[in-house]
Amino acid sequence: MAEHGTSGYGTLPAWHAARYQRALDRPARPGAFTRFAARVEAATPAHRDRAVDALRALAILGVVLGHWLVTAFTATGPDGMRVASPLRTMPELTPVSWLFQTLAVFFLVGGYGAAKGLRPGGSRRRWAGRRLARLARPVPFLLLAWVPLTAALAWAGLDGDTLRRMVKLVLSPLWFLAVYGVLVAATPLVAAAWRRVGVWLPVAAVAATAALDLARFGLGGPEWIGWPTVLTGWLVPFSLGVAWADGAFRGRRAAVGLLAGGTVATAALVLGAGYPAAMVGVPGAPVSNLNPPTLAAVAFGLAQTGAALLLRGPLTRWTCRPRAWAAVATANLAAMTIFLWHQSGMMLVTAAAFLVTGPLAGLHTSPDGLEWVPLRLVWLPAFALVLAGLCLLPRLTRTILSQTSGRVRTSHRRVPR
């Protein structure tokens, strides 16, 4: 009978105990992601504000999960679907919109990053051109991809109304890109205004938003009168981001004040002035807090700004971990692509499953009961997987084109004269 070891290994045979000990003594080989994280860590400048990148990643994650959770398609027949929202049938889920409506945080860090990128004496036109070119880079792929996709879905049997609803949702992130681009291009003006008037800049933007809401809701003005708030409303967190880059908010007092004041103001506007409690658009609701932004959305954004500033310290410590920082840095590299393509990921899964199998629970069923929520959560990994593939598509296309053009140039050089 084989000898058994007893020192720390119970009744393992001696040969097995020795093998186990050698395995423990062998230095661990880092996995692929650990090696990748180490390279990212080594390539990161010491002055990089990692908390800002973490906030941007969290803002993108909030927008993506928010849309995937509160936007549903329900079957209306064998070849059609309509848009629905669990927030309309289950108002008790309204706090979900408070958690995942993170656009103010994105504008905050956008203002911070744009202001940090300004260089004294540099060409403002060239600077703005480079920034806007980076923002717009994923747009052509989105537009070009959905031309054949729409044709394919129509050929497969989806009716015209369903296709129009889907394409509208797919293209809806472009409004954000347009507003964000305008504010980024205006960063030199915003920074100059901050240095001249200070806190009165965001105060004026809040006042302008309040005046437009008063004209729209209080005085019975036309609906279109509220649309300038897409600039005045989002200028508030953007200008606070510019102020942050200029050295404001060094202590916790201002952050706590923004969080508390924004929370109280939002509650007062919802409970006392009749603004919707949901911070996202709800199909069929008479008023949306986002389309265009209302004073309640601006107040909510002030609370989010305060919370983001208070999270800077914890996020800085968290991103000192190489693996956490690698995940954040990767998300930031693809932030705009993820934002523009996330609706497409959900739409493709929804349409393909409907055409192949018919209505599926949590994907095409009406969100009219709490049992819908766990069923919906099951589909999120599928949305994420397709989104990951779509995000890689532009890079793969550029690689194929570059390799093809390289072979063409090589073949031309080999042609005998």
Short mmCIF file of C-alpha atoms in Angstrom, two decimals:
data_model
loop_
_atom_site.label_atom_id
_atom_site.label_comp_id
_atom_site.label_asym_id
_atom_site.label_seq_id
_atom_site.Cartn_x
_atom_site.Cartn_y
_atom_site.Cartn_z
CA MET A 1 0.00 0.00 0.00
CA ALA A 2 1.30 3.45 -0.83
CA GLU A 3 2.60 5.60 1.97
CA HIS A 4 0.33 8.44 3.03
CA GLY A 5 1.48 11.90 3.93
CA THR A 6 0.08 13.60 6.97
CA SER A 7 1.75 17.01 7.08
CA GLY A 8 -0.95 19.45 5.96
CA TYR A 9 -2.45 17.14 3.31
CA GLY A 10 -4.63 14.80 5.33
CA THR A 11 -4.65 11.29 3.83
CA LEU A 12 -3.14 12.10 0.43
CA PRO A 13 -0.61 9.50 -0.84
CA ALA A 14 2.97 10.70 -0.41
CA TRP A 15 3.59 10.95 -4.17
CA HIS A 16 0.39 13.00 -4.57
CA ALA A 17 1.27 15.25 -1.63
CA ALA A 18 4.73 15.91 -3.10
CA ARG A 19 3.21 16.73 -6.52
CA TYR A 20 0.69 19.05 -4.91
CA GLN A 21 3.45 20.82 -2.99
CA ARG A 22 5.51 21.29 -6.18
CA ALA A 23 2.45 22.84 -7.84
CA LEU A 24 2.07 25.28 -4.95
CA ASP A 25 5.76 26.17 -5.03
CA ARG A 26 5.74 26.81 -8.78
CA PRO A 27 5.48 30.56 -9.52
CA ALA A 28 2.07 31.46 -10.86
CA ARG A 29 1.97 32.46 -14.52
CA PRO A 30 -0.20 35.52 -15.02
CA GLY A 31 -3.20 35.16 -17.26
CA ALA A 32 -3.74 37.08 -20.48
CA PHE A 33 -5.80 39.81 -18.84
CA THR A 34 -3.29 40.19 -16.01
CA ARG A 35 -0.50 40.69 -18.57
CA PHE A 36 -2.67 43.14 -20.48
CA ALA A 37 -3.44 45.02 -17.27
CA ALA A 38 0.27 45.26 -16.50
CA ARG A 39 0.96 46.76 -19.93
CA VAL A 40 -1.84 49.29 -19.52
CA GLU A 41 -0.57 50.21 -16.06
CA ALA A 42 2.96 50.72 -17.38
CA ALA A 43 1.73 52.89 -20.26
CA THR A 44 -0.43 55.19 -18.11
CA PRO A 45 1.11 58.59 -17.32
CA ALA A 46 1.46 59.37 -13.64
CA HIS A 47 -0.60 62.57 -13.98
CA ARG A 48 -3.63 60.76 -15.47
CA ASP A 49 -6.78 61.42 -13.42
CA ARG A 50 -8.14 57.89 -13.33
CA ALA A 51 -11.24 58.85 -11.38
CA VAL A 52 -12.48 60.94 -14.31
CA ASP A 53 -12.07 57.97 -16.64
CA ALA A 54 -13.88 55.76 -14.13
CA LEU A 55 -16.76 58.23 -13.96
CA ARG A 56 -16.98 58.26 -17.76
CA ALA A 57 -17.08 54.46 -17.83
CA LEU A 58 -19.79 54.40 -15.15
CA ALA A 59 -21.80 57.01 -17.07
CA ILE A 60 -21.65 54.93 -20.25
CA LEU A 61 -22.57 51.79 -18.32
CA GLY A 62 -25.55 53.58 -16.79
CA VAL A 63 -26.87 54.78 -20.15
CA VAL A 64 -26.46 51.36 -21.77
CA LEU A 65 -28.09 49.38 -18.95
CA GLY A 66 -30.80 52.00 -18.60
CA HIS A 67 -31.84 51.70 -22.23
CA TRP A 68 -31.66 47.91 -22.18
CA LEU A 69 -33.83 47.72 -19.08
CA VAL A 70 -36.50 50.36 -19.76
CA THR A 71 -36.95 49.87 -23.52
CA ALA A 72 -38.97 46.86 -24.57
CA PHE A 73 -40.49 45.63 -27.82
CA THR A 74 -43.75 43.71 -27.59
CA ALA A 75 -45.16 41.61 -30.39
CA THR A 76 -48.23 43.00 -32.15
CA GLY A 77 -48.52 40.20 -34.70
CA PRO A 78 -46.45 37.76 -36.73
CA ASP A 79 -44.43 40.52 -38.41
CA GLY A 80 -44.58 43.54 -36.10
CA MET A 81 -43.59 44.92 -32.70
CA ARG A 82 -44.24 48.11 -30.79
CA VAL A 83 -42.14 49.99 -28.22
CA ALA A 84 -43.15 49.68 -24.57
CA SER A 85 -41.62 50.62 -21.24
CA PRO A 86 -41.89 48.93 -17.84
CA LEU A 87 -41.88 52.42 -16.29
CA ARG A 88 -45.32 53.03 -17.77
CA THR A 89 -46.92 49.82 -16.54
CA MET A 90 -44.90 49.50 -13.32
CA PRO A 91 -44.30 53.00 -11.91
CA GLU A 92 -42.78 51.42 -8.80
CA LEU A 93 -39.68 50.86 -10.95
CA THR A 94 -39.18 54.61 -11.40
CA PRO A 95 -36.09 54.66 -9.12
CA VAL A 96 -34.36 52.59 -11.79
CA SER A 97 -34.33 55.72 -13.96
CA TRP A 98 -32.60 57.64 -11.16
CA LEU A 99 -29.82 55.08 -11.04
CA PHE A 100 -29.19 54.67 -14.77
CA GLN A 101 -29.84 58.16 -16.16
CA THR A 102 -26.22 59.30 -16.02
CA LEU A 103 -25.97 61.81 -18.88
CA ALA A 104 -25.11 64.67 -16.51
CA VAL A 105 -22.03 62.75 -15.34
CA PHE A 106 -20.97 62.26 -18.95
CA PHE A 107 -21.27 66.00 -19.65
CA LEU A 108 -19.41 66.74 -16.40
CA VAL A 109 -16.39 64.63 -17.31
CA GLY A 110 -16.67 65.80 -20.91
CA GLY A 111 -16.27 69.40 -19.79
CA TYR A 112 -13.38 68.40 -17.55
CA GLY A 113 -11.56 66.52 -20.31
CA ALA A 114 -12.15 69.19 -22.94
CA ALA A 115 -10.89 71.97 -20.65
CA LYS A 116 -7.82 69.92 -19.69
CA GLY A 117 -7.05 69.48 -23.38
CA LEU A 118 -6.88 73.22 -24.08
CA ARG A 119 -3.39 74.55 -24.68
CA PRO A 120 -2.58 78.27 -24.34
CA GLY A 121 -1.62 79.78 -27.66
CA GLY A 122 -2.74 76.78 -29.72
CA SER A 123 -5.12 76.95 -32.65
CA ARG A 124 -8.64 76.64 -31.30
CA ARG A 125 -9.99 75.63 -34.71
CA ARG A 126 -7.46 72.81 -35.07
CA TRP A 127 -8.07 71.70 -31.49
CA ALA A 128 -11.85 71.61 -31.99
CA GLY A 129 -11.45 69.80 -35.31
CA ARG A 130 -9.40 67.01 -33.74
CA ARG A 131 -11.85 66.63 -30.85
CA LEU A 132 -14.91 66.55 -33.10
CA ALA A 133 -13.26 64.14 -35.52
CA ARG A 134 -12.71 61.66 -32.69
CA LEU A 135 -16.32 62.02 -31.60
CA ALA A 136 -17.71 61.50 -35.09
CA ARG A 137 -15.45 58.60 -36.07
CA PRO A 138 -17.97 55.81 -35.21
CA VAL A 139 -20.91 57.55 -36.93
CA PRO A 140 -20.24 56.53 -40.58
CA PHE A 141 -20.00 52.85 -39.62
CA LEU A 142 -23.31 53.08 -37.75
CA LEU A 143 -25.11 54.73 -40.67
CA LEU A 144 -23.58 52.51 -43.34
CA ALA A 145 -24.22 49.31 -41.39
CA TRP A 146 -27.89 50.01 -40.87
CA VAL A 147 -28.64 50.49 -44.58
CA PRO A 148 -28.15 46.79 -45.43
CA LEU A 149 -29.43 45.72 -42.00
CA THR A 150 -32.72 47.55 -42.56
CA ALA A 151 -33.05 46.02 -46.02
CA ALA A 152 -32.30 42.55 -44.63
CA LEU A 153 -34.85 42.88 -41.82
CA ALA A 154 -37.49 44.10 -44.29
CA TRP A 155 -36.73 41.17 -46.58
CA ALA A 156 -36.98 38.80 -43.60
CA GLY A 157 -40.51 39.97 -42.91
CA LEU A 158 -40.57 42.85 -40.37
CA ASP A 159 -43.22 45.42 -41.22
CA GLY A 160 -42.46 49.06 -42.01
CA ASP A 161 -43.75 50.50 -38.72
CA THR A 162 -41.53 48.18 -36.70
CA LEU A 163 -38.49 49.05 -38.81
CA ARG A 164 -39.14 52.77 -38.39
CA ARG A 165 -39.37 52.38 -34.62
CA MET A 166 -36.15 50.38 -34.51
CA VAL A 167 -34.17 52.75 -36.73
CA LYS A 168 -35.41 55.71 -34.69
CA LEU A 169 -34.07 54.12 -31.50
CA VAL A 170 -30.81 53.15 -33.18
CA LEU A 171 -30.23 56.72 -34.36
CA SER A 172 -31.45 58.39 -31.17
CA PRO A 173 -27.94 58.60 -29.61
CA LEU A 174 -26.94 60.97 -32.42
CA TRP A 175 -28.83 63.83 -30.75
CA PHE A 176 -26.51 63.48 -27.78
CA LEU A 177 -23.47 63.49 -30.03
CA ALA A 178 -24.65 66.69 -31.72
CA VAL A 179 -25.22 68.56 -28.43
CA TYR A 180 -22.02 67.21 -26.92
CA GLY A 181 -20.09 68.25 -30.03
CA VAL A 182 -21.44 71.80 -29.86
CA LEU A 183 -20.40 72.13 -26.22
CA VAL A 184 -16.97 70.62 -26.88
CA ALA A 185 -16.40 73.07 -29.75
CA ALA A 186 -17.46 75.91 -27.43
CA THR A 187 -15.08 74.83 -24.64
CA PRO A 188 -12.72 77.82 -25.12
CA LEU A 189 -15.69 80.18 -24.75
CA VAL A 190 -17.06 78.26 -21.75
CA ALA A 191 -13.63 78.30 -20.08
CA ALA A 192 -13.24 82.03 -20.71
CA ALA A 193 -16.72 82.69 -19.33
CA TRP A 194 -15.94 80.64 -16.21
CA ARG A 195 -12.76 82.59 -15.56
CA ARG A 196 -14.65 85.87 -16.00
CA VAL A 197 -17.92 85.29 -14.13
CA GLY A 198 -17.28 82.09 -12.16
CA VAL A 199 -20.28 80.36 -10.65
CA TRP A 200 -22.66 82.77 -12.37
CA LEU A 201 -22.17 80.80 -15.61
CA PRO A 202 -23.98 77.63 -14.46
CA VAL A 203 -26.43 79.78 -12.49
CA ALA A 204 -27.34 81.63 -15.70
CA ALA A 205 -27.79 78.32 -17.53
CA VAL A 206 -30.11 77.05 -14.78
CA ALA A 207 -32.08 80.32 -14.89
CA ALA A 208 -32.43 80.10 -18.69
CA THR A 209 -33.73 76.54 -18.40
CA ALA A 210 -36.22 77.62 -15.72
CA ALA A 211 -37.44 80.51 -17.88
CA LEU A 212 -37.99 78.24 -20.86
CA ASP A 213 -39.89 75.74 -18.70
CA LEU A 214 -42.03 78.53 -17.32
CA ALA A 215 -42.88 79.70 -20.83
CA ARG A 216 -43.63 76.14 -21.93
CA PHE A 217 -45.56 74.78 -18.95
CA GLY A 218 -46.65 77.79 -16.93
CA LEU A 219 -47.64 80.19 -19.74
CA GLY A 220 -48.89 77.62 -22.23
CA GLY A 221 -46.19 78.24 -24.83
CA PRO A 222 -45.67 75.95 -27.81
CA GLU A 223 -43.72 72.71 -27.41
CA TRP A 224 -40.83 73.90 -29.56
CA ILE A 225 -40.03 76.70 -27.14
CA GLY A 226 -38.44 74.14 -24.82
CA TRP A 227 -35.86 72.82 -27.26
CA PRO A 228 -33.13 75.39 -26.44
CA THR A 229 -32.82 73.57 -23.10
CA VAL A 230 -30.83 70.86 -24.87
CA LEU A 231 -28.03 73.44 -24.73
CA THR A 232 -28.84 75.41 -21.58
CA GLY A 233 -29.63 72.27 -19.57
CA TRP A 234 -26.51 70.29 -20.49
CA LEU A 235 -24.34 73.39 -20.30
CA VAL A 236 -24.80 73.24 -16.52
CA PRO A 237 -22.84 70.00 -15.86
CA PHE A 238 -20.47 70.74 -18.75
CA SER A 239 -19.53 74.13 -17.31
CA LEU A 240 -19.10 72.55 -13.87
CA GLY A 241 -16.68 70.10 -15.50
CA VAL A 242 -14.75 73.03 -16.96
CA ALA A 243 -14.69 74.60 -13.49
CA TRP A 244 -13.45 71.32 -12.02
CA ALA A 245 -10.57 71.28 -14.51
CA ASP A 246 -9.76 74.87 -13.51
CA GLY A 247 -9.27 73.86 -9.89
CA ALA A 248 -12.74 74.27 -8.40
CA PHE A 249 -14.27 71.75 -5.97
CA ARG A 250 -11.06 71.08 -4.07
CA GLY A 251 -12.92 70.33 -0.86
CA ARG A 252 -16.01 68.30 -0.04
CA ARG A 253 -18.25 71.22 0.93
CA ALA A 254 -19.22 72.20 -2.63
CA ALA A 255 -19.82 68.57 -3.61
CA VAL A 256 -22.05 67.96 -0.59
CA GLY A 257 -23.91 71.19 -1.34
CA LEU A 258 -24.53 70.17 -4.94
CA LEU A 259 -25.73 66.71 -3.91
CA ALA A 260 -28.03 67.98 -1.16
CA GLY A 261 -29.30 71.04 -3.04
CA GLY A 262 -29.90 69.09 -6.25
CA THR A 263 -31.75 66.34 -4.40
CA VAL A 264 -34.00 68.78 -2.54
CA ALA A 265 -34.69 70.80 -5.71
CA THR A 266 -35.53 67.67 -7.70
CA ALA A 267 -37.92 66.41 -5.01
CA ALA A 268 -39.59 69.82 -4.80
CA LEU A 269 -40.07 70.02 -8.57
CA VAL A 270 -41.49 66.49 -8.78
CA LEU A 271 -43.72 66.69 -5.71
CA GLY A 272 -44.70 70.34 -5.87
CA ALA A 273 -44.49 71.44 -9.50
CA GLY A 274 -45.79 68.36 -11.27
CA TYR A 275 -42.64 67.29 -13.11
CA PRO A 276 -42.43 63.56 -13.94
CA ALA A 277 -40.61 61.42 -11.39
CA ALA A 278 -38.94 59.32 -14.10
CA MET A 279 -35.70 60.86 -15.32
CA VAL A 280 -36.01 59.20 -18.73
CA GLY A 281 -38.68 59.39 -21.40
CA VAL A 282 -41.69 57.10 -20.93
CA PRO A 283 -43.72 56.20 -24.05
CA GLY A 284 -47.16 57.76 -23.88
CA ALA A 285 -46.33 60.16 -21.03
CA PRO A 286 -47.38 63.79 -21.69
CA VAL A 287 -44.01 65.20 -20.51
CA SER A 288 -40.49 63.83 -20.68
CA ASN A 289 -37.70 65.10 -18.44
CA LEU A 290 -35.16 64.45 -21.20
CA ASN A 291 -36.84 65.30 -24.47
CA PRO A 292 -36.03 68.16 -24.13
CA PRO A 293 -34.31 68.46 -20.71
CA THR A 294 -36.45 70.07 -18.04
CA LEU A 295 -35.52 72.00 -14.92
CA ALA A 296 -36.07 68.78 -12.96
CA ALA A 297 -33.47 67.00 -15.10
CA VAL A 298 -31.03 69.87 -14.49
CA ALA A 299 -31.60 69.72 -10.73
CA PHE A 300 -31.13 65.96 -10.82
CA GLY A 301 -27.90 66.53 -12.78
CA LEU A 302 -26.65 68.86 -10.05
CA ALA A 303 -27.20 66.10 -7.49
CA GLN A 304 -25.36 63.65 -9.75
CA THR A 305 -22.49 66.13 -10.11
CA GLY A 306 -22.15 66.33 -6.34
CA ALA A 307 -22.19 62.54 -6.03
CA ALA A 308 -19.57 62.21 -8.78
CA LEU A 309 -17.25 64.67 -7.06
CA LEU A 310 -17.60 62.80 -3.78
CA LEU A 311 -16.74 59.53 -5.54
CA ARG A 312 -13.46 60.88 -6.88
CA GLY A 313 -11.40 59.67 -3.92
CA PRO A 314 -12.80 56.12 -3.76
CA LEU A 315 -12.58 55.75 -7.54
CA THR A 316 -8.97 56.94 -7.54
CA ARG A 317 -8.06 54.28 -4.99
CA TRP A 318 -10.00 51.59 -6.87
CA THR A 319 -8.36 52.35 -10.21
CA CYS A 320 -4.91 52.01 -8.63
CA ARG A 321 -5.52 48.27 -9.03
CA PRO A 322 -4.09 47.30 -12.44
CA ARG A 323 -6.95 45.01 -13.42
CA ALA A 324 -9.61 47.57 -12.49
CA TRP A 325 -7.71 50.30 -14.32
CA ALA A 326 -7.30 48.13 -17.42
CA ALA A 327 -11.08 47.59 -17.57
CA VAL A 328 -11.76 51.31 -17.14
CA ALA A 329 -9.15 52.32 -19.73
CA THR A 330 -10.53 49.83 -22.26
CA ALA A 331 -14.07 51.11 -21.75
CA ASN A 332 -12.88 54.68 -22.26
CA LEU A 333 -11.14 53.84 -25.53
CA ALA A 334 -14.45 52.57 -26.92
CA ALA A 335 -16.78 54.90 -24.98
CA MET A 336 -18.34 56.70 -27.94
CA THR A 337 -18.56 53.51 -30.01
CA ILE A 338 -20.32 51.73 -27.13
CA PHE A 339 -22.70 54.66 -26.72
CA LEU A 340 -23.61 54.82 -30.42
CA TRP A 341 -23.93 51.05 -30.95
CA HIS A 342 -25.61 49.88 -27.74
CA GLN A 343 -29.12 50.30 -29.10
CA SER A 344 -28.10 48.35 -32.20
CA GLY A 345 -27.00 45.42 -30.04
CA MET A 346 -30.40 45.25 -28.39
CA MET A 347 -32.29 45.79 -31.67
CA LEU A 348 -30.44 43.02 -33.53
CA VAL A 349 -31.01 40.45 -30.78
CA THR A 350 -34.67 41.44 -30.49
CA ALA A 351 -35.33 41.37 -34.25
CA ALA A 352 -33.36 38.19 -34.99
CA ALA A 353 -34.99 36.23 -32.18
CA PHE A 354 -38.46 37.44 -33.21
CA LEU A 355 -37.94 36.42 -36.84
CA VAL A 356 -36.44 33.02 -36.00
CA THR A 357 -38.48 31.83 -33.01
CA GLY A 358 -41.37 34.23 -32.57
CA PRO A 359 -42.11 36.10 -29.30
CA LEU A 360 -39.88 35.17 -26.35
CA ALA A 361 -40.40 35.91 -22.66
CA GLY A 362 -38.56 39.00 -21.46
CA LEU A 363 -37.69 40.01 -25.01
CA HIS A 364 -41.01 40.41 -26.81
CA THR A 365 -43.57 40.07 -24.01
CA SER A 366 -45.34 43.03 -22.46
CA PRO A 367 -43.54 44.46 -19.40
CA ASP A 368 -46.66 44.58 -17.26
CA GLY A 369 -45.57 42.57 -14.21
CA LEU A 370 -42.57 42.21 -11.94
CA GLU A 371 -41.93 38.72 -13.33
CA TRP A 372 -40.78 40.47 -16.52
CA VAL A 373 -37.73 41.96 -14.76
CA PRO A 374 -35.71 38.74 -14.13
CA LEU A 375 -36.66 37.52 -17.60
CA ARG A 376 -35.26 40.71 -19.06
CA LEU A 377 -32.05 40.40 -17.08
CA VAL A 378 -31.43 37.03 -18.73
CA TRP A 379 -31.14 38.77 -22.12
CA LEU A 380 -28.57 41.37 -21.07
CA PRO A 381 -25.55 39.10 -21.73
CA ALA A 382 -26.82 38.48 -25.27
CA PHE A 383 -27.12 42.24 -25.85
CA ALA A 384 -23.61 42.73 -24.47
CA LEU A 385 -22.12 39.98 -26.63
CA VAL A 386 -23.59 41.42 -29.83
CA LEU A 387 -22.52 44.94 -28.78
CA ALA A 388 -18.96 43.70 -28.29
CA GLY A 389 -18.97 42.28 -31.80
CA LEU A 390 -20.35 45.52 -33.25
CA CYS A 391 -17.67 47.54 -31.46
CA LEU A 392 -14.98 45.37 -33.04
CA LEU A 393 -16.52 45.68 -36.51
CA PRO A 394 -15.03 49.11 -37.41
CA ARG A 395 -11.54 48.04 -36.34
CA LEU A 396 -11.85 44.77 -38.25
CA THR A 397 -13.04 46.66 -41.33
CA ARG A 398 -10.09 49.07 -41.17
CA THR A 399 -7.68 46.16 -40.74
CA ILE A 400 -9.09 44.30 -43.76
CA LEU A 401 -9.03 47.46 -45.88
CA SER A 402 -5.45 48.29 -44.89
CA GLN A 403 -4.28 44.74 -45.63
CA THR A 404 -6.12 44.71 -48.94
CA SER A 405 -4.69 48.05 -50.01
CA GLY A 406 -1.23 46.84 -48.96
CA ARG A 407 -1.54 43.75 -51.16
CA VAL A 408 -2.76 45.89 -54.04
CA ARG A 409 0.24 48.22 -53.75
CA THR A 410 2.60 45.26 -53.54
CA SER A 411 1.10 43.62 -56.62
CA HIS A 412 1.43 46.87 -58.55
CA ARG A 413 5.10 47.07 -57.68
CA ARG A 414 5.60 43.55 -59.02
CA VAL A 415 4.10 44.27 -62.41
CA PRO A 416 6.95 44.05 -64.99
CA ARG A 417 7.58 47.15 -67.05
#
